[in-house]
């Protein structure tokens, strides 16, 4: 017990002894140690100290947690009976990306490149299976595991809500700005997990792995996350980044959002693809054999109204998960204005959203080792009302969110002109 406790506390220290070691020279066991440390820190950050302690003890002392390749092309972890007759959790080798990003994560652990929160939620889910007898993919075993996942995600959101309320009351300072930045990074990741959890529940009910008609907290989770995002949008003093809001000149009219449509349908033959589209988030997956290419894109939900004098900040970010390297695949996410009938995958008269140095809201991804999203995993641009067409009676435009991973997906926000 003494040895396990000493190992536990050394793993949770905030300084990485491997931070300056080149990624390509790290042995497998070193990558595992760094990843376990990050998973433990994330669980503790979200109030799951007991699970963090159990994870480290099961990895170091009991040898009931390991890393390996998944039998399922889209799974993150598997739990089953080991050679000693006891249950064992195998975490996907894709989680070892946290070790490769160790130095980056020390500066911003829950930024756009991080998958830590999703991986931590996976650990919570798998520990339900760890305590079951011969866990199988049927309702008897999956019902309690997904109920735990759903409730844990809701609990984490409520924790961040409380922290956000407390931080907002702090006087303006660099510390306050840093805390709010971390909290909104976490909110962005929780939003992605909420989309994934909702999609997984629906899919598992459909394939009869879950019992239909159960009560879930995912709607409440989504509502709370939306409230946090809206609260932050209205918080004009955040970081004092933009100074006092300029006085808006009189506009003769404005563009008003009158509808939106999600595009996430697949053909019956698209067995190797998965698309999930929500307001502010798109997740696209492709898999074949042991290879998997998945990305989640998050973007600032466009406003209800756009005035010609508006310059509205928009952030577009992606996180990518790659497993295997036998096949090659590519993906892309873009935001632009176009004609109101345009669907994701097509253009007619596109108007790009632009930021500093003429950067556009367009990020490309690849299912190839060592290739990062281009031009970056996150870009900041503007909806510039002065760049939109001149409004008039009956005029319509659309903001198109177009994602591609071999199949097209996204959202179309339609606006109509209104005279003052």
C-alpha positions as semicolon CSV with decimal commas, in nm:
position;residue;x (nm);y (nm);z (nm)
1;X;0,000;0,000;0,000
2;X;0,281;0,241;0,078
3;X;0,436;0,184;-0,263
4;X;0,101;0,243;-0,438
5;X;0,043;0,567;-0,248
6;X;0,390;0,697;-0,330
7;X;0,341;0,615;-0,698
8;X;0,001;0,783;-0,695
9;X;0,131;1,115;-0,569
10;X;0,435;1,116;-0,795
11;X;0,210;1,059;-1,097
12;X;-0,010;1,356;-1,009
13;X;0,269;1,609;-0,978
14;X;0,219;1,909;-1,204
15;X;0,566;1,893;-1,363
16;X;0,645;1,648;-1,640
17;X;0,994;1,500;-1,633
18;X;0,944;1,412;-1,999
19;X;0,835;1,759;-2,118
20;X;1,155;1,825;-2,316
21;X;1,195;1,473;-2,455
22;X;1,126;1,447;-2,832
23;X;0,800;1,262;-2,895
24;X;0,950;1,017;-3,142
25;X;1,202;0,896;-2,881
26;X;0,949;0,820;-2,608
27;X;0,909;0,447;-2,539
28;X;0,558;0,301;-2,514
29;X;0,562;0,270;-2,134
30;X;0,670;0,634;-2,099
31;X;0,383;0,752;-2,318
32;X;0,146;0,542;-2,107
33;X;0,276;0,696;-1,782
34;X;0,233;1,050;-1,913
35;X;-0,117;0,969;-2,039
36;X;-0,223;0,814;-1,707
37;X;-0,095;1,126;-1,533
38;X;-0,302;1,354;-1,757
39;X;-0,614;1,138;-1,723
40;X;-0,577;1,144;-1,345
41;X;-0,529;1,521;-1,336
42;X;-0,836;1,571;-1,556
43;X;-1,053;1,344;-1,340
44;X;-0,941;1,532;-1,028
45;X;-1,006;1,867;-1,202
46;X;-1,365;1,757;-1,264
47;X;-1,424;1,627;-0,911
48;X;-1,356;1,256;-0,970
49;X;-1,070;1,207;-0,722
50;X;-1,170;0,851;-0,628
51;X;-1,180;0,742;-0,990
52;X;-0,840;0,906;-1,048
53;X;-0,693;0,716;-0,752
54;X;-0,844;0,390;-0,872
55;X;-0,712;0,443;-1,225
56;X;-0,353;0,498;-1,112
57;X;-0,361;0,204;-0,870
58;X;-0,516;-0,026;-1,132
59;X;-0,248;0,076;-1,384
60;X;0,059;0,068;-1,159
61;X;-0,023;-0,184;-0,885
62;X;-0,305;-0,416;-0,989
63;X;-0,220;-0,421;-1,365
64;X;-0,591;-0,408;-1,452
65;X;-0,558;-0,110;-1,688
66;X;-0,348;-0,122;-2,003
67;X;-0,330;0,032;-2,352
68;X;-0,382;-0,146;-2,682
69;X;-0,555;-0,160;-3,019
70;X;-0,935;-0,177;-3,021
71;X;-1,133;-0,459;-3,176
72;X;-1,396;-0,201;-3,274
73;X;-1,288;0,062;-3,528
74;X;-1,466;0,340;-3,341
75;X;-1,418;0,237;-2,977
76;X;-1,208;0,426;-2,725
77;X;-1,183;0,150;-2,463
78;X;-1,283;-0,210;-2,399
79;X;-1,349;-0,398;-2,076
80;X;-1,347;-0,774;-2,042
81;X;-1,222;-1,067;-1,837
82;X;-0,842;-1,095;-1,823
83;X;-0,626;-1,406;-1,796
84;X;-0,647;-1,397;-1,416
85;X;-1,026;-1,411;-1,426
86;X;-1,065;-1,048;-1,321
87;X;-1,202;-0,770;-1,540
88;X;-0,947;-0,554;-1,719
89;X;-0,980;-0,220;-1,901
90;X;-0,791;-0,171;-2,227
91;X;-0,765;0,196;-2,325
92;X;-0,718;0,279;-2,692
93;X;-0,365;0,362;-2,806
94;X;-0,519;0,678;-2,954
95;X;-0,532;0,817;-2,599
96;X;-0,151;0,819;-2,599
97;X;-0,175;1,136;-2,809
98;X;-0,192;1,317;-2,475
99;X;0,167;1,212;-2,411
100;X;0,275;1,340;-2,752
101;X;0,114;1,677;-2,667
102;X;0,252;1,688;-2,311
103;X;0,433;2,020;-2,340
104;X;0,141;2,186;-2,521
105;X;-0,110;2,057;-2,266
106;X;0,087;2,206;-1,979
107;X;0,005;2,552;-2,115
108;X;-0,357;2,479;-2,213
109;X;-0,473;2,131;-2,103
110;X;-0,826;2,160;-2,241
111;X;-0,759;2,365;-2,555
112;X;-0,857;2,268;-2,908
113;X;-0,587;1,998;-2,941
114;X;-0,689;1,816;-2,623
115;X;-0,907;1,504;-2,596
116;X;-0,860;1,472;-2,220
117;X;-1,218;1,540;-2,113
118;X;-1,361;1,288;-2,358
119;X;-1,101;1,031;-2,256
120;X;-1,175;1,094;-1,886
121;X;-1,547;1,038;-1,948
122;X;-1,458;0,711;-2,120
123;X;-1,269;0,601;-1,808
124;X;-1,577;0,674;-1,593
125;X;-1,791;0,466;-1,831
126;X;-1,552;0,171;-1,838
127;X;-1,527;0,153;-1,459
128;X;-1,897;0,067;-1,451
129;X;-1,816;-0,233;-1,671
130;X;-1,511;-0,313;-1,456
131;X;-1,744;-0,386;-1,162
132;X;-1,983;-0,602;-1,365
133;X;-1,982;-0,980;-1,409
134;X;-1,875;-1,076;-1,763
135;X;-1,973;-0,738;-1,920
136;X;-2,135;-0,770;-2,261
137;X;-2,287;-0,529;-2,513
138;X;-2,647;-0,577;-2,397
139;X;-2,888;-0,360;-2,193
140;X;-2,821;-0,543;-1,867
141;X;-2,463;-0,411;-1,876
142;X;-2,490;-0,105;-2,100
143;X;-2,789;0,060;-1,926
144;X;-2,600;0,135;-1,601
145;X;-2,281;0,234;-1,788
146;X;-2,454;0,491;-2,010
147;X;-2,669;0,620;-1,722
148;X;-2,345;0,682;-1,531
149;X;-2,194;0,858;-1,832
150;X;-2,502;1,077;-1,877
151;X;-2,519;1,172;-1,508
152;X;-2,144;1,233;-1,482
153;X;-2,144;1,467;-1,782
154;X;-2,435;1,661;-1,628
155;X;-2,252;1,678;-1,294
156;X;-1,937;1,812;-1,461
157;X;-2,138;2,082;-1,637
158;X;-2,298;2,190;-1,309
159;X;-1,952;2,206;-1,149
160;X;-1,824;2,434;-1,426
161;X;-2,140;2,647;-1,397
162;X;-2,068;2,710;-1,030
163;X;-1,701;2,790;-1,098
164;X;-1,797;3,027;-1,380
165;X;-2,041;3,217;-1,157
166;X;-1,773;3,257;-0,890
167;X;-1,504;3,371;-1,133
168;X;-1,732;3,630;-1,292
169;X;-1,756;3,801;-0,952
170;X;-1,378;3,842;-0,928
171;X;-1,222;4,185;-0,998
172;X;-1,065;4,224;-1,341
173;X;-0,714;4,075;-1,349
174;X;-0,489;3,846;-1,550
175;X;-0,583;3,565;-1,311
176;X;-0,952;3,616;-1,384
177;X;-0,890;3,616;-1,760
178;X;-0,686;3,295;-1,732
179;X;-0,955;3,122;-1,524
180;X;-1,231;3,223;-1,767
181;X;-1,022;3,104;-2,060
182;X;-0,977;2,762;-1,899
183;X;-1,345;2,738;-1,810
184;X;-1,458;2,820;-2,164
185;X;-1,207;2,568;-2,303
186;X;-1,372;2,308;-2,080
187;X;-1,720;2,421;-2,188
188;X;-1,622;2,375;-2,553
189;X;-1,506;2,019;-2,483
190;X;-1,815;1,940;-2,276
191;X;-2,032;2,057;-2,567
192;X;-1,853;1,812;-2,796
193;X;-1,904;1,532;-2,544
194;X;-2,274;1,617;-2,512
195;X;-2,315;1,577;-2,889
196;X;-2,126;1,246;-2,877
197;X;-2,322;1,111;-2,578
198;X;-2,657;1,199;-2,736
199;X;-2,554;1,033;-3,061
200;X;-2,425;0,720;-2,882
201;X;-2,742;0,681;-2,676
202;X;-2,955;0,707;-2,989
203;X;-2,738;0,457;-3,180
204;X;-2,731;0,208;-2,892
205;X;-3,108;0,223;-2,848
206;X;-3,142;0,160;-3,221
207;X;-2,912;-0,144;-3,213
208;X;-3,081;-0,267;-2,892
209;X;-2,770;-0,232;-2,674
210;X;-2,973;0,010;-2,457
211;X;-3,331;-0,017;-2,334
212;X;-3,559;0,235;-2,504
213;X;-3,764;0,482;-2,301
214;X;-3,511;0,553;-2,026
215;X;-3,490;0,899;-1,871
216;X;-3,174;1,093;-1,955
217;X;-3,020;1,422;-1,842
218;X;-2,869;1,511;-2,179
219;X;-3,136;1,774;-2,256
220;X;-3,061;1,949;-1,926
221;X;-2,689;1,921;-2,000
222;X;-2,734;2,088;-2,340
223;X;-2,947;2,364;-2,189
224;X;-2,688;2,441;-1,921
225;X;-2,402;2,445;-2,173
226;X;-2,596;2,677;-2,403
227;X;-2,660;2,908;-2,109
228;X;-2,288;2,921;-2,028
229;X;-2,200;3,006;-2,388
230;X;-2,465;3,279;-2,406
231;X;-2,353;3,425;-2,071
232;X;-1,996;3,447;-2,196
233;X;-2,102;3,614;-2,521
234;X;-2,272;3,890;-2,323
235;X;-1,976;3,938;-2,091
236;X;-1,817;4,231;-2,276
237;X;-1,556;4,296;-2,005
238;X;-1,398;3,950;-2,047
239;X;-1,024;4,011;-2,048
240;X;-1,084;4,370;-2,166
241;X;-0,983;4,231;-2,505
242;X;-1,183;4,465;-2,721
243;X;-1,210;4,777;-2,503
244;X;-1,542;4,963;-2,474
245;X;-1,807;4,865;-2,727
246;X;-1,821;5,124;-3,005
247;X;-2,136;5,325;-3,059
248;X;-2,321;5,164;-3,347
249;X;-2,415;5,394;-3,630
250;X;-2,772;5,400;-3,751
251;X;-2,836;5,114;-3,994
252;X;-3,120;5,128;-4,244
253;X;-3,196;4,762;-4,181
254;X;-3,051;4,424;-4,081
255;X;-3,031;4,056;-4,169
256;X;-3,251;3,837;-3,947
257;X;-3,211;3,460;-3,909
258;X;-3,532;3,295;-4,025
259;X;-3,433;2,930;-4,032
260;X;-3,162;2,669;-4,007
261;X;-3,121;2,321;-4,147
262;X;-2,882;2,043;-4,044
263;X;-2,725;1,821;-4,311
264;X;-2,616;1,487;-4,164
265;X;-2,785;1,220;-4,376
266;X;-2,588;0,925;-4,508
267;X;-2,675;0,678;-4,780
268;X;-2,762;0,320;-4,671
269;X;-2,434;0,205;-4,825
270;X;-2,222;0,448;-4,617
271;X;-2,136;0,186;-4,356
272;X;-1,793;0,334;-4,282
273;X;-1,912;0,687;-4,207
274;X;-2,079;0,865;-3,918
275;X;-2,199;1,228;-3,913
276;X;-2,337;1,419;-3,615
277;X;-2,444;1,780;-3,654
278;X;-2,559;2,016;-3,380
279;X;-2,586;2,391;-3,332
280;X;-2,221;2,493;-3,306
281;X;-2,066;2,149;-3,356
282;X;-2,001;1,891;-3,630
283;X;-1,847;1,547;-3,572
284;X;-1,741;1,338;-3,872
285;X;-1,601;0,984;-3,853
286;X;-1,458;0,744;-4,111
287;X;-1,319;0,398;-4,037
288;X;-1,194;0,096;-4,226
289;X;-1,032;-0,206;-4,066
290;X;-0,817;-0,082;-3,778
291;X;-0,799;0,272;-3,918
292;X;-1,015;0,554;-3,786
293;X;-1,025;0,922;-3,884
294;X;-1,248;1,143;-3,670
295;X;-1,273;1,515;-3,620
296;X;-1,501;1,739;-3,417
297;X;-1,539;2,100;-3,526
298;X;-1,680;2,364;-3,295
299;X;-1,782;2,710;-3,410
300;X;-1,945;3,019;-3,264
301;X;-2,319;2,995;-3,329
302;X;-2,413;3,288;-3,557
303;X;-2,628;3,572;-3,417
304;X;-3,002;3,617;-3,471
305;X;-2,941;3,955;-3,635
306;X;-2,657;4,097;-3,844
307;X;-2,637;4,473;-3,907
308;X;-2,428;4,620;-4,193
309;X;-2,208;4,793;-3,933
310;X;-2,149;4,472;-3,732
311;X;-1,811;4,304;-3,691
312;X;-1,893;3,989;-3,494
313;X;-1,608;3,762;-3,367
314;X;-1,634;3,396;-3,468
315;X;-1,405;3,112;-3,359
316;X;-1,372;2,791;-3,557
317;X;-1,173;2,505;-3,399
318;X;-1,117;2,133;-3,458
319;X;-0,986;1,834;-3,266
320;X;-0,871;1,527;-3,458
321;X;-0,842;1,162;-3,356
322;X;-0,642;0,931;-3,583
323;X;-0,600;0,557;-3,532
324;X;-0,388;0,351;-3,770
325;X;-0,202;0,469;-4,079
326;X;-0,271;0,207;-4,346
327;X;-0,520;0,422;-4,535
328;X;-0,518;0,788;-4,633
329;X;-0,814;1,022;-4,583
330;X;-0,870;1,396;-4,565
331;X;-1,125;1,634;-4,417
332;X;-1,221;1,999;-4,412
333;X;-1,448;2,244;-4,228
334;X;-1,539;2,591;-4,359
335;X;-1,778;2,878;-4,278
336;X;-1,892;3,121;-4,548
337;X;-2,193;3,316;-4,673
338;X;-2,362;3,219;-5,000
339;X;-2,700;3,200;-5,169
340;X;-2,986;3,069;-4,949
341;X;-3,033;2,746;-5,148
342;X;-2,670;2,634;-5,125
343;X;-2,602;2,310;-4,933
344;X;-2,272;2,200;-4,770
345;X;-2,041;2,070;-5,041
346;X;-2,144;2,331;-5,300
347;X;-2,071;2,699;-5,366
348;X;-2,224;2,965;-5,588
349;X;-2,113;3,312;-5,478
350;X;-1,921;3,249;-5,153
351;X;-1,821;3,529;-4,915
352;X;-1,548;3,414;-4,678
353;X;-1,529;3,505;-4,310
354;X;-1,186;3,663;-4,263
355;X;-0,957;3,749;-3,974
356;X;-0,608;3,889;-3,921
357;X;-0,358;3,845;-4,205
358;X;-0,652;3,760;-4,432
359;X;-0,699;3,418;-4,270
360;X;-1,031;3,252;-4,357
361;X;-1,268;3,024;-4,165
362;X;-1,134;2,714;-4,337
363;X;-0,942;2,431;-4,165
364;X;-0,814;2,115;-4,336
365;X;-0,734;1,785;-4,160
366;X;-0,559;1,464;-4,261
367;X;-0,554;1,099;-4,155
368;X;-0,178;1,086;-4,176
369;X;0,074;1,068;-3,890
370;X;0,244;1,396;-3,811
371;X;0,020;1,619;-4,022
372;X;-0,154;1,886;-3,815
373;X;-0,471;2,077;-3,906
374;X;-0,398;2,357;-4,156
375;X;-0,355;2,649;-4,117
376;X;-0,414;2,577;-3,744
377;X;-0,650;2,385;-3,516
378;X;-0,830;2,711;-3,430
379;X;-0,891;3,033;-3,623
380;X;-1,055;3,361;-3,524
381;X;-1,248;3,550;-3,791
382;X;-1,528;3,807;-3,822
383;X;-1,877;3,824;-3,962
384;X;-1,836;4,163;-4,131
385;X;-2,180;4,305;-4,206
386;X;-2,034;4,552;-4,455
387;X;-1,910;4,262;-4,673
388;X;-2,258;4,115;-4,717
389;X;-2,479;4,199;-5,017
390;X;-2,689;4,515;-5,009
391;X;-3,018;4,430;-4,844
392;X;-3,360;4,493;-4,989
393;X;-3,716;4,368;-4,983
394;X;-3,721;3,988;-5,014
395;X;-3,340;3,954;-5,010
396;X;-3,199;3,634;-4,855
397;X;-2,852;3,498;-4,780
398;X;-2,721;3,198;-4,587
399;X;-2,427;3,126;-4,358
400;X;-2,304;2,782;-4,460
401;X;-2,117;2,546;-4,228
402;X;-1,960;2,286;-4,457
403;X;-1,776;1,979;-4,325
404;X;-1,624;1,703;-4,537
405;X;-1,462;1,367;-4,453
406;X;-1,547;1,182;-4,773
407;X;-1,911;1,278;-4,718
408;X;-2,063;1,625;-4,682
409;X;-2,228;1,752;-4,366
410;X;-2,300;2,081;-4,192
411;X;-2,562;2,345;-4,133
412;X;-2,732;2,624;-4,327
413;X;-2,845;2,939;-4,140
414;X;-3,082;3,141;-4,360
415;X;-3,118;3,518;-4,316
416;X;-3,376;3,759;-4,461
417;X;-3,343;4,134;-4,493
418;X;-3,555;4,351;-4,265
419;X;-3,595;4,727;-4,304
420;X;-3,593;4,938;-3,989
